[in-house]
Amino acid sequence: TLYAPYNIPEVKDKTIYWDGTTATGIAQGNGTKDDPYIINTAAELAYIVSINRDKFAETDGKYFKVADGIKNIVLQPEAKAADIMALNDSAAVKSYFENGSGFKAWKTGGWEGTTFCGNIDFNGVTIYGAYIKDSANNAALICNVDAGAVIKNLTLKNCYFTSAASNYQVAALTAVSNGTGYAKKANGIVWINGVTIANNYLYNKSTEGNRSGVMVGAYSDTVYVDNCLVYGNDATYGTGTKMPLINNAGNALPSTAPAPEGLVTKIDA
């Protein structure tokens, strides 16, 4: 008797952690659509988000994907992971990171000092515990992007991003796009799809309304957002003004509107 082959779907059950180190490259893949660079470690993710803008060709037009089987990435040491993953709202996130110690600080980026302009598929992972406190630079998971960047299939949860500087940007996903004369690919489109932003704590000391956003901070490029979910975040700037979802984008989405809660189906900003 002959039986048709049955493909058992791979179970995504692996959690990886970050020890504060940064890789010097990506070991697997060629960066093409058919053979993307495969992110197997948190150190490799740290490398990707901290590439200097003068080396923008390392991500420009390149494809990246989190390895199959990875369910969670905790951007702290394993000993702290269970506590971070169990935090149930943004107030608990704020209290945990402000009253604890020994955290690994995630990668910040100065004004157009770093850039990501590739296509990154997070492959459905949930990232917990990214921590940037009182930064003197931009603060976000991916601080600086450039036109052509694609960010998709990610949940960003229980993270803490604050800035003590008055002239830098804060957001959960990406703080600023390098769409000025300093950028390598000024003026273009950044795509965000299938991203959930949940239970994060964000604060920017700056009182300038165009420097902060729950998902996206100060953008010079056009940003397309589709099929995203936003809920449970405590995100303010200045003296407590609520951050918008997307700020200062290419078509100037109003910075006075607080970020909505719930499903974001389409925004062309």
mmCIF file of N, CA and C in Angstrom, residues 127-172:
data_model
loop_
_atom_site.group_PDB
_atom_site.id
_atom_site.type_symbol
_atom_site.label_atom_id
_atom_site.label_comp_id
_atom_site.label_asym_id
_atom_site.label_seq_id
_atom_site.Cartn_x
_atom_site.Cartn_y
_atom_site.Cartn_z
ATOM 1 N N ILE A 127 8.927 38.918 20.767
ATOM 2 C CA ILE A 127 10.133 39.448 21.402
ATOM 3 C C ILE A 127 9.736 40.101 22.714
ATOM 4 N N TYR A 128 10.395 39.686 23.790
ATOM 5 C CA TYR A 128 10.165 40.229 25.123
ATOM 6 C C TYR A 128 11.431 40.905 25.648
ATOM 7 N N GLY A 129 11.220 41.886 26.519
ATOM 8 C CA GLY A 129 12.300 42.355 27.368
ATOM 9 C C GLY A 129 13.348 43.242 26.755
ATOM 10 N N ALA A 130 13.101 43.806 25.575
ATOM 11 C CA ALA A 130 14.051 44.798 25.061
ATOM 12 C C ALA A 130 14.053 45.984 26.024
ATOM 13 N N TYR A 131 15.242 46.446 26.384
ATOM 14 C CA TYR A 131 15.378 47.415 27.475
ATOM 15 C C TYR A 131 16.373 48.505 27.081
ATOM 16 N N ILE A 132 15.874 49.723 26.989
ATOM 17 C CA ILE A 132 16.723 50.902 26.802
ATOM 18 C C ILE A 132 16.213 51.950 27.787
ATOM 19 N N LYS A 133 17.038 52.338 28.745
ATOM 20 C CA LYS A 133 16.611 53.271 29.781
ATOM 21 C C LYS A 133 17.399 54.565 29.704
ATOM 22 N N ASP A 134 16.659 55.676 29.683
ATOM 23 C CA ASP A 134 17.252 57.017 29.708
ATOM 24 C C ASP A 134 18.326 57.181 28.640
ATOM 25 N N SER A 135 17.997 56.726 27.458
ATOM 26 C CA SER A 135 18.960 56.782 26.365
ATOM 27 C C SER A 135 19.302 58.214 25.987
ATOM 28 N N ALA A 136 20.547 58.417 25.585
ATOM 29 C CA ALA A 136 20.955 59.701 25.017
ATOM 30 C C ALA A 136 20.881 59.652 23.501
ATOM 31 N N ASN A 137 20.322 58.559 22.971
ATOM 32 C CA ASN A 137 20.144 58.376 21.530
ATOM 33 C C ASN A 137 18.705 57.947 21.255
ATOM 34 N N ASN A 138 18.437 57.523 20.023
ATOM 35 C CA ASN A 138 17.127 56.971 19.690
ATOM 36 C C ASN A 138 16.926 55.653 20.427
ATOM 37 N N ALA A 139 15.663 55.330 20.700
ATOM 38 C CA ALA A 139 15.352 54.108 21.431
ATOM 39 C C ALA A 139 14.188 53.385 20.766
ATOM 40 N N ALA A 140 14.413 52.126 20.365
ATOM 41 C CA ALA A 140 13.390 51.282 19.755
ATOM 42 C C ALA A 140 14.014 49.910 19.524
ATOM 43 N N LEU A 141 13.211 48.948 19.081
ATOM 44 C CA LEU A 141 13.767 47.650 18.715
ATOM 45 C C LEU A 141 14.755 47.808 17.567
ATOM 46 N N ILE A 142 14.346 48.513 16.509
ATOM 47 C CA ILE A 142 15.228 48.855 15.390
ATOM 48 C C ILE A 142 15.290 50.373 15.353
ATOM 49 N N CYS A 143 16.336 50.943 15.876
ATOM 50 C CA CYS A 143 16.342 52.395 16.076
ATOM 51 C C CYS A 143 16.193 53.173 14.772
ATOM 52 N N ASN A 144 16.986 52.840 13.779
ATOM 53 C CA ASN A 144 16.993 53.617 12.548
ATOM 54 C C ASN A 144 16.777 52.709 11.340
ATOM 55 N N VAL A 145 15.869 53.114 10.460
ATOM 56 C CA VAL A 145 15.676 52.404 9.202
ATOM 57 C C VAL A 145 15.828 53.379 8.049
ATOM 58 N N ASP A 146 15.866 52.824 6.855
ATOM 59 C CA ASP A 146 15.957 53.640 5.656
ATOM 60 C C ASP A 146 14.918 53.144 4.665
ATOM 61 N N ALA A 147 14.674 53.916 3.635
ATOM 62 C CA ALA A 147 13.672 53.571 2.639
ATOM 63 C C ALA A 147 13.924 52.186 2.075
ATOM 64 N N GLY A 148 12.831 51.438 1.892
ATOM 65 C CA GLY A 148 12.935 50.090 1.373
ATOM 66 C C GLY A 148 12.857 49.021 2.441
ATOM 67 N N ALA A 149 12.927 49.403 3.706
ATOM 68 C CA ALA A 149 12.856 48.429 4.786
ATOM 69 C C ALA A 149 11.472 47.780 4.831
ATOM 70 N N VAL A 150 11.451 46.487 5.099
ATOM 71 C CA VAL A 150 10.219 45.732 5.311
ATOM 72 C C VAL A 150 10.361 45.008 6.644
ATOM 73 N N ILE A 151 9.399 45.209 7.546
ATOM 74 C CA ILE A 151 9.418 44.585 8.872
ATOM 75 C C ILE A 151 8.085 43.876 9.046
ATOM 76 N N LYS A 152 8.110 42.564 9.302
ATOM 77 C CA LYS A 152 6.846 41.833 9.330
ATOM 78 C C LYS A 152 6.874 40.636 10.281
ATOM 79 N N ASN A 153 5.641 40.242 10.673
ATOM 80 C CA ASN A 153 5.383 38.991 11.400
ATOM 81 C C ASN A 153 6.089 38.943 12.754
ATOM 82 N N LEU A 154 5.721 39.892 13.615
ATOM 83 C CA LEU A 154 6.398 40.052 14.896
ATOM 84 C C LEU A 154 5.411 40.517 15.954
ATOM 85 N N THR A 155 5.559 39.995 17.180
ATOM 86 C CA THR A 155 4.921 40.582 18.354
ATOM 87 C C THR A 155 6.015 41.130 19.259
ATOM 88 N N LEU A 156 5.857 42.384 19.647
ATOM 89 C CA LEU A 156 6.815 43.052 20.528
ATOM 90 C C LEU A 156 6.095 43.336 21.843
ATOM 91 N N LYS A 157 6.527 42.676 22.903
ATOM 92 C CA LYS A 157 5.743 42.673 24.141
ATOM 93 C C LYS A 157 6.644 42.833 25.368
ATOM 94 N N ASN A 158 6.121 43.545 26.360
ATOM 95 C CA ASN A 158 6.797 43.684 27.655
ATOM 96 C C ASN A 158 8.210 44.247 27.514
ATOM 97 N N CYS A 159 8.315 45.307 26.726
ATOM 98 C CA CYS A 159 9.595 45.989 26.521
ATOM 99 C C CYS A 159 9.569 47.364 27.170
ATOM 100 N N TYR A 160 10.752 47.921 27.379
ATOM 101 C CA TYR A 160 10.896 49.187 28.105
ATOM 102 C C TYR A 160 11.852 50.086 27.328
ATOM 103 N N PHE A 161 11.338 51.214 26.818
ATOM 104 C CA PHE A 161 12.161 52.150 26.058
ATOM 105 C C PHE A 161 11.938 53.563 26.582
ATOM 106 N N THR A 162 12.978 54.199 27.088
ATOM 107 C CA THR A 162 12.862 55.591 27.513
ATOM 108 C C THR A 162 14.077 56.375 27.041
ATOM 109 N N SER A 163 13.883 57.667 26.856
ATOM 110 C CA SER A 163 14.970 58.545 26.447
ATOM 111 C C SER A 163 15.026 59.742 27.382
ATOM 112 N N ALA A 164 16.243 60.103 27.793
ATOM 113 C CA ALA A 164 16.444 61.284 28.623
ATOM 114 C C ALA A 164 16.866 62.486 27.790
ATOM 115 N N ALA A 165 17.044 62.278 26.500
ATOM 116 C CA ALA A 165 17.472 63.357 25.616
ATOM 117 C C ALA A 165 16.264 64.132 25.105
ATOM 118 N N SER A 166 16.442 65.389 24.845
ATOM 119 C CA SER A 166 15.324 66.217 24.388
ATOM 120 C C SER A 166 15.217 66.261 22.873
ATOM 121 N N ASN A 167 16.165 65.682 22.169
ATOM 122 C CA ASN A 167 16.166 65.800 20.707
ATOM 123 C C ASN A 167 16.340 64.451 20.007
ATOM 124 N N TYR A 168 15.896 63.368 20.670
ATOM 125 C CA TYR A 168 15.947 62.059 20.039
ATOM 126 C C TYR A 168 14.574 61.397 20.068
ATOM 127 N N GLN A 169 14.452 60.297 19.361
ATOM 128 C CA GLN A 169 13.153 59.683 19.117
ATOM 129 C C GLN A 169 12.978 58.390 19.917
ATOM 130 N N VAL A 170 11.719 58.101 20.263
ATOM 131 C CA VAL A 170 11.376 56.875 20.973
ATOM 132 C C VAL A 170 10.168 56.242 20.295
ATOM 133 N N ALA A 171 10.221 54.944 20.088
ATOM 134 C CA ALA A 171 9.085 54.161 19.591
ATOM 135 C C ALA A 171 9.341 52.716 19.971
ATOM 136 N N ALA A 172 8.318 51.881 19.882
ATOM 137 C CA ALA A 172 8.522 50.468 20.194
ATOM 138 C C ALA A 172 9.241 49.746 19.059
#
